Amino acid sequence: RDLAACLAVGQSVMLDNGAFSAWTRGAAPDWPAYYDWVAPVLSPVHWAVVPDVIDGDGPANDRLAAQWPHRREWAGVVWHLHEPLDRLAALADAWPRICFGSSGDYRDPGSDRWRARIDAAWNLLVRRGASPWTHMLRAMDQASAGPWPFASADSTNLARNHAAAPDPERMAARIDTRNPPTVWASRHEQMEMLDVA
């Protein structure tokens, strides 16, 4: 409902597919309606998140990505942190923009486990020489603080909490004053202990 205002003031607008909200409510998304909604907005500067299944597996998300009816350069495909790193590598080869989604054992942005998984993902991308535009879903605070070179990030923190905040403009300014680094230096990855039954 705020799309017209966002397009009027935003340099670049990312249209989210609503999969997370639908997942939390147990609702089934209407993907054809989403495709129709984003169609008139997509352009070289305005892009949309490809439909995804939050707790799905790679093949389920690959099937949804294959149904994307618009140009790939106007979209960001989602790699969920619980999915294999091999899927991230395949997406980096096929799509110009990738969105990282916190999920599974890595659903809590900022946790030690989450940070280690993001490190492993960036190590993989750098080792392969692939540098797609990378967007962090639902973790703007962590993405802007670094050390990962995310090109963009989003959060609903300000939208949800501005009424309770004493100074929402200051809240927005704090977010806007931090930028992540532009390059990634591979980091040591902490190996996990084997789960022994």
Short mmCIF file of C-alpha atoms in Angstrom, two decimals:
data_model
loop_
_atom_site.label_atom_id
_atom_site.label_comp_id
_atom_site.label_asym_id
_atom_site.label_seq_id
_atom_site.Cartn_x
_atom_site.Cartn_y
_atom_site.Cartn_z
CA ARG A 1 0.00 0.00 0.00
CA ASP A 2 3.00 2.33 0.36
CA LEU A 3 4.54 1.42 -2.98
CA ALA A 4 3.79 4.75 -4.70
CA ALA A 5 5.45 6.69 -1.87
CA CYS A 6 8.49 4.40 -1.91
CA LEU A 7 8.89 4.80 -5.67
CA ALA A 8 8.55 8.58 -5.33
CA VAL A 9 11.33 8.94 -2.75
CA GLY A 10 13.53 5.86 -3.22
CA GLN A 11 16.56 5.75 -5.49
CA SER A 12 16.16 2.01 -5.75
CA VAL A 13 13.26 -0.03 -4.39
CA MET A 14 13.38 -3.73 -3.55
CA LEU A 15 10.01 -5.47 -3.67
CA ASP A 16 9.88 -8.34 -1.20
CA ASN A 17 7.82 -11.40 -2.07
CA GLY A 18 6.19 -11.72 1.37
CA ALA A 19 7.26 -15.35 1.83
CA PHE A 20 8.46 -14.75 5.39
CA SER A 21 5.21 -13.07 6.46
CA ALA A 22 3.17 -15.83 4.81
CA TRP A 23 5.31 -18.48 6.47
CA THR A 24 4.85 -16.98 9.95
CA ARG A 25 1.06 -16.90 9.40
CA GLY A 26 0.89 -20.35 7.81
CA ALA A 27 -0.59 -18.83 4.64
CA ALA A 28 -0.03 -19.90 1.02
CA PRO A 29 1.38 -17.10 -1.17
CA ASP A 30 -0.30 -16.23 -4.48
CA TRP A 31 2.75 -16.16 -6.73
CA PRO A 32 0.94 -15.27 -10.00
CA ALA A 33 -0.55 -12.20 -8.25
CA TYR A 34 2.94 -11.28 -7.02
CA TYR A 35 4.37 -11.56 -10.54
CA ASP A 36 1.62 -9.25 -11.81
CA TRP A 37 2.16 -6.75 -8.96
CA VAL A 38 5.90 -6.36 -9.57
CA ALA A 39 5.75 -6.35 -13.39
CA PRO A 40 5.06 -2.61 -13.92
CA VAL A 41 7.71 -1.58 -11.35
CA LEU A 42 10.71 -3.67 -12.40
CA SER A 43 13.47 -1.74 -14.10
CA PRO A 44 17.26 -1.40 -14.01
CA VAL A 45 16.94 0.26 -10.57
CA HIS A 46 13.85 -1.37 -9.01
CA TRP A 47 14.01 -5.12 -8.39
CA ALA A 48 12.07 -7.92 -6.72
CA VAL A 49 12.82 -10.98 -4.61
CA VAL A 50 12.13 -14.25 -6.44
CA PRO A 51 9.52 -16.39 -4.63
CA ASP A 52 10.96 -18.85 -2.13
CA VAL A 53 10.00 -21.44 0.47
CA ILE A 54 11.44 -20.34 3.83
CA ASP A 55 11.88 -23.82 5.31
CA GLY A 56 12.06 -25.61 1.96
CA ASP A 57 14.99 -27.37 0.41
CA GLY A 58 17.12 -26.42 -2.57
CA PRO A 59 15.07 -28.31 -5.17
CA ALA A 60 11.81 -26.68 -4.01
CA ASN A 61 13.39 -23.24 -4.23
CA ASP A 62 14.99 -24.04 -7.59
CA ARG A 63 11.55 -24.94 -8.97
CA LEU A 64 10.18 -21.56 -7.85
CA ALA A 65 13.20 -19.73 -9.28
CA ALA A 66 12.68 -21.49 -12.63
CA GLN A 67 9.13 -20.07 -12.75
CA TRP A 68 10.31 -16.44 -12.47
CA PRO A 69 8.64 -14.80 -15.51
CA HIS A 70 10.66 -11.57 -15.63
CA ARG A 71 14.26 -10.66 -16.47
CA ARG A 72 16.82 -12.10 -14.05
CA GLU A 73 18.72 -8.83 -13.77
CA TRP A 74 15.59 -7.32 -12.21
CA ALA A 75 15.44 -9.95 -9.48
CA GLY A 76 17.25 -11.43 -6.51
CA VAL A 77 17.06 -15.17 -5.96
CA VAL A 78 17.12 -16.41 -2.34
CA TRP A 79 19.75 -18.72 -0.89
CA HIS A 80 18.69 -19.85 2.59
CA LEU A 81 21.51 -20.32 5.04
CA HIS A 82 20.36 -23.87 5.88
CA GLU A 83 20.72 -24.90 2.23
CA PRO A 84 23.98 -26.42 0.92
CA LEU A 85 26.81 -24.12 -0.10
CA ASP A 86 26.78 -25.93 -3.46
CA ARG A 87 23.40 -24.34 -4.16
CA LEU A 88 24.86 -20.90 -3.39
CA ALA A 89 27.63 -21.60 -5.92
CA ALA A 90 25.08 -22.63 -8.57
CA LEU A 91 22.97 -19.53 -7.94
CA ALA A 92 26.04 -17.29 -8.20
CA ASP A 93 26.70 -18.78 -11.64
CA ALA A 94 23.13 -18.26 -12.85
CA TRP A 95 21.83 -15.06 -11.22
CA PRO A 96 23.33 -11.56 -11.00
CA ARG A 97 21.79 -10.89 -7.56
CA ILE A 98 21.48 -13.23 -4.56
CA CYS A 99 19.57 -12.66 -1.33
CA PHE A 100 20.77 -14.42 1.83
CA GLY A 101 17.91 -15.61 4.02
CA SER A 102 18.34 -16.61 7.68
CA SER A 103 16.77 -20.02 8.20
CA GLY A 104 16.98 -23.38 9.94
CA ASP A 105 19.86 -23.57 12.41
CA TYR A 106 20.90 -20.11 11.16
CA ARG A 107 17.59 -18.29 11.69
CA ASP A 108 18.88 -15.90 14.37
CA PRO A 109 20.81 -13.01 12.77
CA GLY A 110 23.90 -12.14 14.77
CA SER A 111 24.24 -15.48 16.56
CA ASP A 112 27.65 -17.19 16.51
CA ARG A 113 26.30 -19.97 14.31
CA TRP A 114 24.75 -17.44 11.91
CA ARG A 115 27.98 -15.45 11.68
CA ALA A 116 30.03 -18.59 10.97
CA ARG A 117 27.64 -19.56 8.17
CA ILE A 118 27.84 -16.10 6.59
CA ASP A 119 31.66 -16.32 6.79
CA ALA A 120 31.56 -19.71 5.02
CA ALA A 121 29.28 -18.32 2.30
CA TRP A 122 31.53 -15.34 1.61
CA ASN A 123 34.63 -17.55 1.67
CA LEU A 124 33.01 -19.71 -1.01
CA LEU A 125 32.06 -16.76 -3.20
CA VAL A 126 35.55 -15.25 -2.99
CA ARG A 127 37.29 -18.60 -3.65
CA ARG A 128 35.20 -19.04 -6.78
CA GLY A 129 35.84 -15.50 -7.95
CA ALA A 130 32.10 -14.87 -8.06
CA SER A 131 30.86 -11.52 -6.86
CA PRO A 132 27.13 -11.25 -7.46
CA TRP A 133 25.20 -8.37 -5.97
CA THR A 134 24.43 -9.80 -2.52
CA HIS A 135 21.48 -8.66 -0.42
CA MET A 136 20.92 -9.61 3.24
CA LEU A 137 17.28 -10.22 4.11
CA ARG A 138 16.00 -9.23 7.58
CA ALA A 139 19.40 -8.35 9.04
CA MET A 140 20.26 -4.77 8.14
CA ASP A 141 21.96 -4.07 11.47
CA GLN A 142 24.34 -7.03 11.11
CA ALA A 143 24.91 -6.44 7.38
CA SER A 144 25.72 -2.75 7.76
CA ALA A 145 28.07 -3.37 10.69
CA GLY A 146 30.10 -5.85 8.64
CA PRO A 147 32.50 -7.44 8.14
CA TRP A 148 30.71 -8.84 5.07
CA PRO A 149 30.52 -6.82 1.83
CA PHE A 150 26.76 -6.93 1.31
CA ALA A 151 25.63 -4.61 -1.46
CA SER A 152 22.29 -4.03 0.28
CA ALA A 153 20.16 -5.20 3.17
CA ASP A 154 16.66 -4.77 4.55
CA SER A 155 14.89 -4.73 7.87
CA THR A 156 11.45 -3.98 9.23
CA ASN A 157 12.85 -2.66 12.50
CA LEU A 158 12.18 1.03 11.79
CA ALA A 159 8.78 0.41 10.20
CA ARG A 160 7.63 -1.74 13.11
CA ASN A 161 9.13 0.25 15.97
CA HIS A 162 9.08 3.90 14.86
CA ALA A 163 5.96 4.70 16.90
CA ALA A 164 7.64 3.55 20.10
CA ALA A 165 11.01 5.10 19.27
CA PRO A 166 11.67 8.51 20.82
CA ASP A 167 13.32 9.70 17.59
CA PRO A 168 12.65 7.61 14.45
CA GLU A 169 14.72 9.97 12.28
CA ARG A 170 17.72 9.36 14.50
CA MET A 171 17.07 5.62 14.28
CA ALA A 172 17.08 5.81 10.46
CA ALA A 173 20.17 8.04 10.42
CA ARG A 174 22.11 5.53 12.55
CA ILE A 175 21.36 2.83 9.99
CA ASP A 176 22.25 5.07 7.05
CA THR A 177 25.62 6.15 8.47
CA ARG A 178 27.15 2.67 8.42
CA ASN A 179 28.35 0.93 5.29
CA PRO A 180 29.89 -2.53 5.11
CA PRO A 181 33.33 -3.04 3.58
CA THR A 182 33.54 -3.40 -0.19
CA VAL A 183 35.75 -6.50 -0.27
CA TRP A 184 35.97 -9.75 1.65
CA ALA A 185 39.19 -11.28 2.95
CA SER A 186 38.66 -15.01 3.50
CA ARG A 187 38.39 -15.95 7.14
CA HIS A 188 39.17 -19.09 9.06
CA GLU A 189 36.08 -21.27 9.41
CA GLN A 190 35.35 -22.92 12.72
CA MET A 191 34.65 -26.59 12.08
CA GLU A 192 31.62 -28.04 13.84
CA MET A 193 31.92 -31.13 16.02
CA LEU A 194 30.42 -34.28 14.54
CA ASP A 195 27.03 -35.18 15.93
CA VAL A 196 27.67 -38.62 17.44
CA ALA A 197 24.65 -40.70 18.38
#
